[in-house]
């Protein structure tokens, strides 16, 4: 992504490799959820796992050995409660060690907690957690890139539930008004809030039309289909274009673990040893099923 | 060609903001100015640096969020608007997007206190309590229009965020002869020397405190006036010094709720440091939504106008003898 002089990967990841990495990400998420006694936002982590794998392993132009390279793409996790999914995706990409995450997560003085903090973990681009804040920050970063004549992208991952916050639509309007074609939002459209299924309590549909009405390019993909994610990334308009793009990713909360899918009980939780075994078996079964 | 102003003259603090930012835009290529539809103050900057000026329209939250994004990328953003909205509607953005990562975002705004006759939706009267509660935030309230430029200029080298509160900003009395006092963020200004009592104050009512000191001088009272324009971090040494030198007799006068603002900041210092006071009076807005009227009328109505200030000073002097 972006026309920069950061070194290109010699061999870009294939879709099959990305699928393997997404499986690895889910496995590591479950392992952490099984060893940490506090709550992990496992449902929304699993729904975002393919998107974050596609971004950190394929889409984002970043260099784990040169964190502050000015030409890097910026990534803003607006759904900050998926922090651990981002930490692990970044660890697989080589930013941090997975052991460092799983051994210290949520503990006193750990850099890795429920919501990302730039001060404690400088390897992330910004501090988020309160919903509806990430897209405005991403707009600021995209404006800054434009002001400096830089051609990297700013990519923001939102949950669909948080697009109930008005600040998201303020940001959508600001991005279009300022012609920020270097800004891309991915929406993890898992259709679940914390305590309800999305359309039961809040009518989001016609969801793509709302983004289109704000002047954004709208792309829709199956957020668990790595081929579609890669295709969407490849088809993004150039960073000098005048419209921001939203990639609405249809996803399933808890994806990959059958007893977590479409289950309000698994917005957040922890797995004991027995449930971890059951979850890992379910994940493996899901993979077998999808590879058939 | 620098524009000069003299003591007692009326000057627009808003135009000082615009001209100062336009000057600073030359010195700092990473200075951005953002506003939620209050851009008239900023025309000098806007016209000179249109590529670094952003009016987001009526959207305070995204204005602060965008400023945070700019600051993450190494810029110095100034957000300018009306404080009742920047301090409350965008409070969470100020707290979580700006203060939490300690970004150098400057919030400069008007309508601090009961000014502008807009009614209680348009009075920022809780703002200092809110801003002083935020970790990493430096909080100032400036009455002298010439000081506004100096405070903005000094803030450019600060690592973290700053809040700069003005009154309505259209017509403000120049309180100090240029160069008469050293203006330093974090240090109070002894605007008038005195030995019988100290009136601590800030912002638009510094002028009223000075008038009160003049009144009291007529009956032989020597009252010190301290312009505590930085509320956070507060000048603890000056508070201790005033307690020692003015008989432990304090009046705090502010255009803000009487609890939660400067009086509370000073009371904290007094309690924490075990400073002995013989008398303490706080003058500010009681727990009311103030209604309409000119600011001077409202201050009289709500018990912190000029007459009340004079009476409070007399009371602490009598109580402290």
Coordinates of C-alpha atoms in Angstrom, one line a residue:
Chain A
X1 CA 0.0 0.0 0.0
X2 CA 1.3 3.5 -0.7
X3 CA 4.0 4.6 -3.0
X4 CA 6.9 4.7 -0.5
X5 CA 10.5 3.7 -0.4
X6 CA 10.1 1.3 2.4
X7 CA 11.5 -2.0 1.3
X8 CA 8.9 -4.1 -0.5
X9 CA 8.5 -7.7 0.6
X10 CA 10.3 -9.9 -1.8
X11 CA 7.6 -12.5 -1.7
X12 CA 4.2 -11.1 -0.8
X13 CA 2.1 -13.5 1.3
X14 CA -0.2 -15.8 -0.6
X15 CA -3.8 -16.2 0.4
X16 CA -3.0 -19.7 1.7
X17 CA -0.2 -18.4 3.8
X18 CA -2.4 -15.6 5.2
X19 CA -5.1 -18.2 6.1
X20 CA -2.4 -20.2 8.0
X21 CA -1.3 -17.0 9.8
X22 CA -4.9 -16.2 10.7
X23 CA -5.3 -19.7 12.2
X24 CA -2.1 -19.1 14.2
X25 CA -3.5 -15.8 15.4
X26 CA -6.7 -17.4 16.6
X27 CA -4.8 -20.2 18.3
X28 CA -2.7 -17.7 20.1
X29 CA -5.7 -15.7 21.1
X30 CA -7.4 -18.7 22.6
X31 CA -4.2 -19.8 24.4
X32 CA -4.0 -16.3 26.0
X33 CA -7.8 -16.5 26.8
X34 CA -7.2 -19.8 28.4
X35 CA -4.3 -18.8 30.6
X36 CA -5.3 -15.2 31.6
X37 CA -7.9 -15.2 34.3
X38 CA -9.4 -11.8 33.5
X39 CA -11.8 -10.9 30.7
X40 CA -10.5 -11.1 27.1
X41 CA -12.7 -9.6 24.3
X42 CA -12.5 -12.9 22.5
X43 CA -15.7 -12.5 20.4
X44 CA -14.6 -9.3 18.7
X45 CA -11.0 -10.5 18.6
X46 CA -12.0 -13.5 16.6
X47 CA -14.2 -11.5 14.3
X48 CA -11.3 -9.2 13.5
X49 CA -8.6 -11.9 13.2
X50 CA -8.7 -12.3 9.4
X51 CA -8.8 -8.5 8.8
X52 CA -5.8 -7.9 11.1
X53 CA -3.9 -10.7 9.6
X54 CA -4.6 -9.3 6.1
X55 CA -3.5 -5.9 7.2
X56 CA -0.3 -6.7 9.1
X57 CA 0.8 -9.5 6.8
X58 CA -0.2 -8.1 3.5
X59 CA -1.8 -4.7 3.4
X60 CA 0.1 -2.4 5.7
X61 CA 3.4 -1.1 4.5
X62 CA 5.3 -1.2 7.8
X63 CA 8.7 -2.3 9.0
X64 CA 8.8 -4.0 12.5
X65 CA 12.6 -3.2 12.7
X66 CA 12.0 0.5 12.0
X67 CA 9.0 1.6 13.9
X68 CA 9.1 5.3 13.3
X69 CA 10.0 5.2 9.6
X70 CA 8.1 8.3 8.4
X71 CA 7.0 6.5 5.2
X72 CA 5.2 3.7 7.1
X73 CA 1.5 3.3 6.8
X74 CA -0.3 4.3 10.0
X75 CA -2.7 1.9 11.7
X76 CA -5.3 3.1 14.2
X77 CA -7.3 0.5 16.1
X78 CA -10.5 2.3 16.8
X79 CA -12.1 -0.8 18.3
X80 CA -9.6 -0.6 21.1
X81 CA -11.0 -3.6 22.9
X82 CA -9.5 -5.8 20.2
X83 CA -6.1 -4.7 21.4
X84 CA -4.9 -8.2 22.2
X85 CA -5.7 -9.3 18.7
X86 CA -3.7 -6.4 17.3
X87 CA -0.8 -7.2 19.7
X88 CA -0.7 -10.8 18.6
X89 CA -1.1 -9.9 14.9
X90 CA 1.8 -7.5 15.3
X91 CA 3.9 -10.2 17.2
X92 CA 3.4 -12.6 14.3
X93 CA 4.6 -9.8 12.0
X94 CA 7.7 -9.4 14.1
X95 CA 6.9 -6.3 16.2
X96 CA 6.8 -7.9 19.6
X97 CA 7.4 -11.4 21.0
X98 CA 4.2 -13.4 21.7
X99 CA 5.7 -14.7 24.9
X100 CA 6.1 -11.1 26.1
X101 CA 2.4 -10.6 25.5
X102 CA 1.0 -13.9 26.9
X103 CA 3.3 -13.9 29.9
X104 CA 2.5 -10.4 31.1
X105 CA -1.0 -9.5 29.7
X106 CA -3.0 -7.4 32.0
X107 CA -0.4 -7.6 34.8
X108 CA 1.1 -4.8 36.8
X109 CA 3.6 -2.8 34.7
X110 CA 2.8 -4.8 31.5
X111 CA 2.8 -2.9 28.2
X112 CA 0.0 -5.1 27.1
X113 CA -3.5 -4.5 28.5
X114 CA -7.1 -4.5 27.6
X115 CA -6.9 -1.3 25.5
X116 CA -3.8 -0.1 23.7
X117 CA -1.7 2.7 25.3
X118 CA 0.9 4.4 23.2
X119 CA 2.8 5.6 26.3
X120 CA 3.2 2.1 27.6
X121 CA 3.7 0.5 24.2
X122 CA 5.4 2.9 21.8
X123 CA 5.1 0.3 19.0
X124 CA 1.4 1.1 18.5
X125 CA 0.4 4.3 16.7
X126 CA -2.0 5.7 19.3
X127 CA -4.0 5.1 22.5
X128 CA -7.6 4.0 22.0
X129 CA -10.3 2.3 23.9
X130 CA -13.2 4.7 24.2
X131 CA -15.2 3.9 21.1
X132 CA -15.7 6.4 18.3
X133 CA -12.3 8.0 18.8
X134 CA -10.1 6.3 16.3
X135 CA -11.4 7.6 13.1
X136 CA -11.1 11.3 14.1
X137 CA -7.4 10.6 15.1
X138 CA -6.9 8.8 11.8
X139 CA -8.3 11.8 9.9
X140 CA -5.7 14.0 11.7
X141 CA -2.9 11.6 10.7
X142 CA -4.1 11.6 7.1
X143 CA -4.3 15.3 7.0
X144 CA -0.8 15.5 8.4
X145 CA 0.4 13.2 5.6
X146 CA -1.2 15.3 3.0
X147 CA 0.3 18.5 4.5
X148 CA 3.7 17.0 4.3
X149 CA 3.2 15.7 0.8
X150 CA 3.7 12.1 2.0
X151 CA 2.1 9.2 0.2
X152 CA 1.6 6.6 2.9
X153 CA -1.9 5.4 4.0
X154 CA -3.7 5.7 7.2
X155 CA -5.8 2.7 8.0
X156 CA -8.4 2.5 10.7
X157 CA -10.2 -0.5 12.0
X158 CA -13.6 0.1 13.5
X159 CA -16.2 -2.1 15.0
X160 CA -19.7 -1.7 13.6
X161 CA -21.2 -1.2 17.0
X162 CA -19.0 1.8 17.6
X163 CA -20.3 3.5 14.5
X164 CA -23.3 4.3 16.7
X165 CA -21.1 7.1 18.1
X166 CA -21.7 10.4 16.5
X167 CA -18.0 11.3 16.4
X168 CA -17.5 8.6 13.8
X169 CA -19.8 10.4 11.4
X170 CA -18.2 13.8 12.2
X171 CA -15.0 12.1 11.1
X172 CA -16.6 10.6 8.0
X173 CA -17.7 14.1 7.0
X174 CA -14.4 15.7 7.8
X175 CA -12.5 13.0 5.7
X176 CA -14.7 13.5 2.7
X177 CA -14.6 17.3 3.1
X178 CA -10.9 17.3 3.0
X179 CA -10.6 14.7 0.2
X180 CA -8.6 12.3 2.2
X181 CA -8.1 9.5 -0.3
X182 CA -5.2 8.4 1.8
X183 CA -7.5 7.2 4.5
X184 CA -9.1 3.7 4.6
X185 CA -11.5 2.5 7.2
X186 CA -12.1 -1.2 7.7
X187 CA -15.4 -2.0 9.5
X188 CA -15.6 -5.3 11.4
X189 CA -19.3 -5.7 10.7
X190 CA -20.0 -8.6 13.1
X191 CA -23.5 -7.3 13.8
X192 CA -23.3 -7.8 17.6
X193 CA -23.1 -5.2 20.3
X194 CA -22.1 -6.2 23.8
X195 CA -25.6 -7.0 25.0
X196 CA -27.6 -7.4 21.8
X197 CA -27.5 -8.4 18.2
X198 CA -27.0 -5.1 16.4
X199 CA -30.2 -4.8 14.4
X200 CA -32.4 -5.7 17.3
X201 CA -31.6 -2.6 19.3
X202 CA -30.1 -0.3 16.8
X203 CA -30.9 -0.2 13.1
X204 CA -27.7 0.3 11.2
X205 CA -29.0 -0.8 7.8
X206 CA -28.8 0.3 5.1
X207 CA -25.3 0.4 6.4
X208 CA -23.2 0.7 3.2
X209 CA -25.5 3.4 2.0
X210 CA -24.8 5.5 5.0
X211 CA -21.1 5.6 4.2
X212 CA -21.8 6.2 0.6
X213 CA -24.1 9.1 1.5
X214 CA -21.1 10.6 3.4
X215 CA -19.2 10.5 0.1
X216 CA -17.0 7.5 0.8
X217 CA -16.0 4.8 -1.6
X218 CA -17.7 1.7 -0.3
X219 CA -16.4 -1.8 -0.7
X220 CA -18.1 -4.9 0.8
X221 CA -16.3 -8.1 1.5
X222 CA -16.7 -11.3 3.5
X223 CA -14.3 -10.4 6.3
X224 CA -13.4 -14.1 6.8
X225 CA -12.5 -14.7 3.1
X226 CA -8.8 -13.9 2.8
X227 CA -9.0 -13.8 -1.0
X228 CA -11.7 -11.1 -0.8
X229 CA -9.7 -9.1 1.8
X230 CA -6.5 -9.3 -0.4
X231 CA -8.5 -8.3 -3.5
X232 CA -10.0 -5.3 -1.6
X233 CA -6.6 -4.2 -0.5
X234 CA -5.1 -4.5 -4.0
X235 CA -8.0 -2.5 -5.4
X236 CA -7.7 0.5 -3.1
X237 CA -7.4 3.7 -5.0
X238 CA -4.2 5.6 -4.9
X239 CA -3.4 7.7 -1.9
X240 CA -3.6 10.8 -4.1
X241 CA -7.3 10.2 -4.8
X242 CA -9.9 12.4 -3.3
X243 CA -12.3 10.0 -1.6
X244 CA -11.7 8.0 1.5
X245 CA -12.5 4.3 1.3
X246 CA -14.5 2.1 3.7
X247 CA -14.1 -1.7 3.4
X248 CA -17.1 -3.1 5.2
X249 CA -16.2 -6.6 6.3
X250 CA -19.1 -8.9 7.0
X251 CA -17.9 -11.0 10.0
X252 CA -19.1 -13.3 12.7
X253 CA -18.3 -12.5 16.3
X254 CA -16.5 -15.5 17.8
X255 CA -15.6 -16.7 14.3
X256 CA -13.9 -20.1 14.3
X257 CA -15.1 -21.4 17.7
X258 CA -18.6 -22.8 17.2
X259 CA -19.8 -22.3 20.8
X260 CA -18.7 -18.6 20.7
X261 CA -20.2 -17.7 17.3
X262 CA -23.3 -15.6 17.4
X263 CA -23.3 -16.0 21.2
X264 CA -23.7 -12.9 23.4
X265 CA -22.0 -14.6 26.3
X266 CA -18.7 -14.4 24.5
X267 CA -18.3 -10.7 24.0
X268 CA -15.6 -11.1 26.6
X269 CA -14.6 -13.8 28.9
X270 CA -11.9 -16.3 29.9
X271 CA -11.5 -20.0 29.1
X272 CA -10.4 -22.5 31.8
X273 CA -8.1 -25.3 30.9
X274 CA -11.0 -27.6 29.9
X275 CA -12.8 -25.0 27.8
X276 CA -9.5 -24.0 26.2
X277 CA -9.1 -27.6 25.0
X278 CA -12.7 -27.6 23.7
X279 CA -12.2 -24.2 22.0
X280 CA -9.0 -25.4 20.3
X281 CA -10.7 -28.5 19.1
X282 CA -13.6 -26.4 17.7
X283 CA -11.1 -24.1 16.0
X284 CA -9.3 -27.0 14.4
X285 CA -12.7 -28.5 13.3
X286 CA -13.7 -25.2 11.8
X287 CA -10.4 -25.1 9.8
X288 CA -10.9 -28.6 8.5
X289 CA -14.4 -27.8 7.5
X290 CA -13.4 -24.7 5.6
X291 CA -10.5 -26.3 3.8
X292 CA -12.7 -29.0 2.4
Chain B
X1 CA 5.8 46.3 12.0
X2 CA 4.8 45.4 15.6
X3 CA 1.5 46.9 16.8
X4 CA 1.8 48.4 20.3
X5 CA -0.8 49.0 22.8
X6 CA -0.8 50.9 26.1
X7 CA -2.2 50.4 29.5
X8 CA -5.9 51.0 29.9
X9 CA -6.6 50.7 26.2
X10 CA -9.3 48.3 25.0
X11 CA -8.0 45.6 22.8
X12 CA -9.4 42.5 21.2
X13 CA -7.8 39.4 22.6
X14 CA -9.2 37.6 19.6
X15 CA -7.2 39.6 17.2
X16 CA -4.1 38.9 19.4
X17 CA -4.8 35.2 18.9
X18 CA -4.9 35.6 15.1
X19 CA -1.9 37.8 14.8
X20 CA 0.2 35.7 17.2
X21 CA -0.6 32.5 15.5
X22 CA 0.1 34.0 12.1
X23 CA 3.6 35.0 13.4
X24 CA 4.2 31.6 14.9
X25 CA 3.2 29.9 11.7
X26 CA 6.3 31.3 10.1
X27 CA 8.5 30.1 13.0
X28 CA 6.9 26.7 13.3
X29 CA 6.2 24.9 10.0
X30 CA 4.3 22.2 11.9
X31 CA 1.8 24.6 13.5
X32 CA -1.8 23.8 12.6
X33 CA -4.9 25.8 13.6
X34 CA -8.3 24.1 13.8
X35 CA -11.7 25.4 14.7
X36 CA -15.3 24.2 15.0
X37 CA -16.8 27.1 13.0
X38 CA -15.3 29.9 15.1
X39 CA -12.8 30.9 12.5
X40 CA -13.3 34.7 12.5
X41 CA -10.6 35.0 15.2
X42 CA -8.2 33.2 13.1
X43 CA -8.3 35.0 9.8
X44 CA -4.7 36.1 9.8
X45 CA -3.5 32.5 10.2
X46 CA -6.1 31.2 7.8
X47 CA -5.2 33.6 5.0
X48 CA -1.5 33.1 5.5
X49 CA -1.4 29.4 5.9
X50 CA -4.6 28.0 4.4
X51 CA -3.0 24.5 4.0
X52 CA -2.5 24.3 7.8
X53 CA -5.9 25.7 8.7
X54 CA -8.9 23.5 9.2
X55 CA -12.5 24.5 10.0
X56 CA -14.4 21.3 10.6
X57 CA -17.8 23.0 11.0
X58 CA -19.9 22.3 14.1
X59 CA -18.1 19.3 15.4
X60 CA -16.0 19.9 18.5
X61 CA -15.3 16.2 19.2
X62 CA -13.8 15.5 15.8
X63 CA -11.9 18.8 15.9
X64 CA -10.1 17.7 19.1
X65 CA -9.6 14.1 17.7
X66 CA -8.1 15.4 14.5
X67 CA -5.8 17.7 16.5
X68 CA -4.6 14.5 18.4
X69 CA -4.0 12.7 15.1
X70 CA -1.9 15.7 13.8
X71 CA 0.0 15.8 17.1
X72 CA 0.8 12.1 16.9
X73 CA 2.5 12.9 13.6
X74 CA 4.7 15.5 15.1
X75 CA 2.6 18.7 14.5
X76 CA 1.7 21.4 17.0
X77 CA -2.1 21.8 16.7
X78 CA -4.1 24.7 18.2
X79 CA -7.8 24.2 18.6
X80 CA -9.7 27.5 18.9
X81 CA -13.4 27.9 19.7
X82 CA -15.9 28.6 22.4
X83 CA -14.9 27.0 25.7
X84 CA -18.3 25.8 26.9
X85 CA -18.3 23.3 24.0
X86 CA -14.6 22.5 23.8
X87 CA -14.5 21.9 27.6
X88 CA -17.6 19.7 27.8
X89 CA -18.8 18.3 24.5
X90 CA -15.2 17.4 23.6
X91 CA -14.1 16.6 27.2
X92 CA -13.6 13.0 26.6
X93 CA -11.5 13.6 23.4
X94 CA -9.5 16.2 25.4
X95 CA -8.9 13.6 28.2
X96 CA -8.4 10.4 26.2
X97 CA -7.1 11.5 22.9
X98 CA -4.9 14.4 24.0
X99 CA -4.0 14.2 27.7
X100 CA -3.6 10.4 28.0
X101 CA -0.8 10.3 25.4
X102 CA 0.4 13.8 26.6
X103 CA 0.2 15.4 23.1
X104 CA 1.1 19.1 22.5
X105 CA -2.4 20.3 21.6
X106 CA -3.3 23.8 22.6
X107 CA -6.9 24.7 23.4
X108 CA -7.5 28.4 23.2
X109 CA -11.0 29.7 23.6
X110 CA -13.4 32.4 24.5
X111 CA -16.5 32.7 26.7
X112 CA -14.9 31.7 30.0
X113 CA -17.2 32.8 32.8
X114 CA -20.5 34.7 32.6
X115 CA -19.6 36.6 29.5
X116 CA -21.4 37.2 26.3
X117 CA -25.0 37.2 27.6
X118 CA -25.7 33.9 25.9
X119 CA -27.4 32.2 28.7
X120 CA -26.1 29.1 30.5
X121 CA -25.5 27.0 27.5
X122 CA -22.9 29.5 26.4
X123 CA -21.2 30.2 29.7
X124 CA -18.1 28.1 30.5
X125 CA -18.3 28.1 34.3
X126 CA -17.3 24.5 35.1
X127 CA -14.4 24.4 32.7
X128 CA -11.5 25.1 35.0
X129 CA -12.7 22.4 37.4
X130 CA -12.9 19.9 34.5
X131 CA -9.6 20.9 33.0
X132 CA -7.7 21.0 36.3
X133 CA -8.8 17.4 36.9
X134 CA -7.1 16.1 33.8
X135 CA -3.6 14.6 34.2
X136 CA -1.0 16.3 32.0
X137 CA -3.1 19.4 31.3
X138 CA -1.7 22.8 32.0
X139 CA -4.5 25.3 32.7
X140 CA -4.4 29.0 32.3
X141 CA -7.0 31.8 32.4
X142 CA -5.8 35.1 30.9
X143 CA -7.3 38.5 31.5
X144 CA -4.8 40.9 29.9
X145 CA -5.1 40.7 26.1
X146 CA -1.5 41.3 25.6
X147 CA -0.6 38.4 27.8
X148 CA -2.6 36.1 25.5
X149 CA 0.1 36.4 22.8
X150 CA 2.8 35.8 25.3
X151 CA 1.2 32.7 26.8
X152 CA 0.5 31.2 23.3
X153 CA 4.1 31.9 22.4
X154 CA 5.5 30.2 25.5
X155 CA 3.2 27.3 25.0
X156 CA 4.9 26.4 21.7
X157 CA 7.8 24.7 23.5
X158 CA 5.6 22.7 25.9
X159 CA 5.5 18.9 25.4
X160 CA 2.0 18.4 26.7
X161 CA -1.4 20.1 26.3
X162 CA -2.5 23.5 27.5
X163 CA -5.8 25.1 28.0
X164 CA -6.0 28.9 27.6
X165 CA -9.2 30.5 28.8
X166 CA -10.2 34.0 27.8
X167 CA -13.3 36.0 28.4
X168 CA -15.4 37.0 25.5
X169 CA -12.3 38.4 23.9
X170 CA -13.7 41.1 21.8
X171 CA -12.9 44.1 24.0
X172 CA -10.6 43.6 26.9
X173 CA -8.8 46.2 29.0
X174 CA -5.0 46.1 28.8
X175 CA -4.2 45.5 32.5
X176 CA -0.4 45.8 32.5
X177 CA 2.0 48.1 30.9
X178 CA 3.9 46.0 28.3
X179 CA 7.0 44.7 30.0
X180 CA 5.9 45.7 33.5
X181 CA 5.6 42.1 34.7
X182 CA 7.3 38.9 33.8
X183 CA 4.7 36.5 32.3
X184 CA 5.7 32.9 32.9
X185 CA 3.4 29.9 32.7
X186 CA 3.2 28.4 36.2
X187 CA 4.0 31.7 38.0
X188 CA 1.5 34.1 39.4
X189 CA 1.8 37.9 38.8
X190 CA 1.7 40.3 41.7
X191 CA -0.5 42.8 39.9
X192 CA -0.7 45.2 42.9
X193 CA 1.5 45.1 46.0
X194 CA -0.2 45.2 49.4
X195 CA 0.1 44.0 53.0
X196 CA -3.3 43.8 54.6
X197 CA -4.8 40.9 52.5
X198 CA -4.4 39.2 49.2
X199 CA -7.0 38.9 46.5
X200 CA -6.2 36.0 44.2
X201 CA -7.9 36.1 40.9
X202 CA -7.7 35.3 37.2
X203 CA -9.1 36.1 33.8
X204 CA -11.8 38.7 33.2
X205 CA -12.2 39.7 36.9
X206 CA -8.6 40.7 37.4
X207 CA -9.7 44.2 36.4
X208 CA -12.4 44.1 39.0
X209 CA -9.9 43.0 41.7
X210 CA -7.7 45.9 40.9
X211 CA -10.7 48.3 41.1
X212 CA -11.5 46.8 44.5
X213 CA -7.9 47.4 45.7
X214 CA -8.3 51.0 44.6
X215 CA -11.5 51.4 46.5
X216 CA -9.9 49.9 49.6
X217 CA -6.9 52.1 49.3
X218 CA -9.2 55.1 49.8
X219 CA -9.8 54.0 53.4
X220 CA -6.2 53.2 54.0
X221 CA -6.2 49.5 53.3
X222 CA -3.3 48.0 51.4
X223 CA -4.6 45.0 49.4
X224 CA -2.4 42.8 47.2
X225 CA -3.8 41.5 44.0
X226 CA -2.4 38.3 42.5
X227 CA -3.2 37.4 39.0
X228 CA -3.0 33.6 39.2
X229 CA -3.3 33.1 35.5
X230 CA -1.9 29.6 35.7
X231 CA -4.2 27.4 37.8
X232 CA -2.3 24.3 37.1
X233 CA 0.5 23.9 38.0
X234 CA -0.3 26.5 40.6
X235 CA 2.4 28.8 42.1
X236 CA 2.5 27.3 45.5
X237 CA 5.4 29.4 46.6
X238 CA 3.6 32.6 45.9
X239 CA 0.6 31.4 47.9
X240 CA 2.8 30.6 50.9
X241 CA 4.6 34.0 50.5
X242 CA 1.3 35.9 50.4
X243 CA 0.0 34.0 53.5
X244 CA 3.1 35.1 55.3
X245 CA 3.2 38.7 54.0
X246 CA -0.5 39.6 54.1
X247 CA -1.5 38.3 57.5
X248 CA -3.0 35.0 56.3
X249 CA -6.0 36.9 54.9
X250 CA -7.1 35.6 51.5
X251 CA -9.9 36.5 49.2
X252 CA -10.3 34.4 46.0
X253 CA -12.3 36.0 43.2
X254 CA -13.1 34.2 40.0
X255 CA -15.6 34.1 37.2
X256 CA -16.2 30.4 37.6
X257 CA -18.1 28.2 40.0
X258 CA -17.0 29.1 43.5
X259 CA -16.1 25.5 44.2
X260 CA -13.8 23.6 41.8
X261 CA -11.8 26.5 40.4
X262 CA -9.0 28.7 41.7
X263 CA -10.4 28.9 45.2
X264 CA -10.3 25.1 45.5
X265 CA -6.8 24.9 44.0
X266 CA -5.6 27.4 46.6
X267 CA -7.5 25.7 49.5
X268 CA -5.8 22.4 48.5
X269 CA -2.3 24.1 48.7
X270 CA -3.2 25.6 52.0
X271 CA -4.3 22.3 53.5
X272 CA -1.6 20.2 51.9
X273 CA 1.2 22.5 53.1
X274 CA -0.3 23.3 56.5
X275 CA -0.3 27.0 55.7
X276 CA -2.0 29.0 58.5
X277 CA -4.7 31.4 57.3
X278 CA -6.6 33.7 59.5
X279 CA -9.4 34.3 57.0
X280 CA -10.5 32.9 53.6
X281 CA -13.4 34.0 51.4
X282 CA -14.3 32.7 48.0
X283 CA -16.2 34.8 45.5
X284 CA -17.6 33.1 42.4
X285 CA -20.7 31.6 40.9
X286 CA -22.9 29.8 43.4
X287 CA -24.7 26.6 42.3
X288 CA -27.1 28.3 39.9
X289 CA -27.6 28.6 36.2
X290 CA -27.0 32.3 36.0
X291 CA -29.6 33.6 33.4
X292 CA -29.2 36.6 31.1
X293 CA -27.6 39.9 31.7
X294 CA -24.4 41.7 31.1
X295 CA -21.4 40.1 32.9
X296 CA -21.0 43.0 35.4
X297 CA -24.7 42.8 36.3
X298 CA -24.6 39.0 36.7
X299 CA -21.6 39.3 38.9
X300 CA -23.4 41.7 41.1
X301 CA -26.6 39.6 41.1
X302 CA -24.7 36.4 42.1
X303 CA -22.6 38.0 44.8
X304 CA -19.2 38.4 43.3
X305 CA -19.2 41.9 41.8
X306 CA -17.1 44.8 42.8
X307 CA -19.1 45.7 45.9
X308 CA -18.9 42.1 47.1
X309 CA -15.2 42.0 46.5
X310 CA -14.6 45.1 48.5
X311 CA -16.8 43.8 51.3
X312 CA -15.0 40.4 51.3
X313 CA -11.7 42.1 51.6
X314 CA -12.9 44.2 54.5
X315 CA -14.3 41.2 56.1
X316 CA -11.1 39.1 55.9
X317 CA -9.1 42.1 57.2
X318 CA -11.4 42.5 60.1
X319 CA -11.5 38.8 60.7
X320 CA -7.8 38.4 60.6
X321 CA -7.0 41.1 63.1

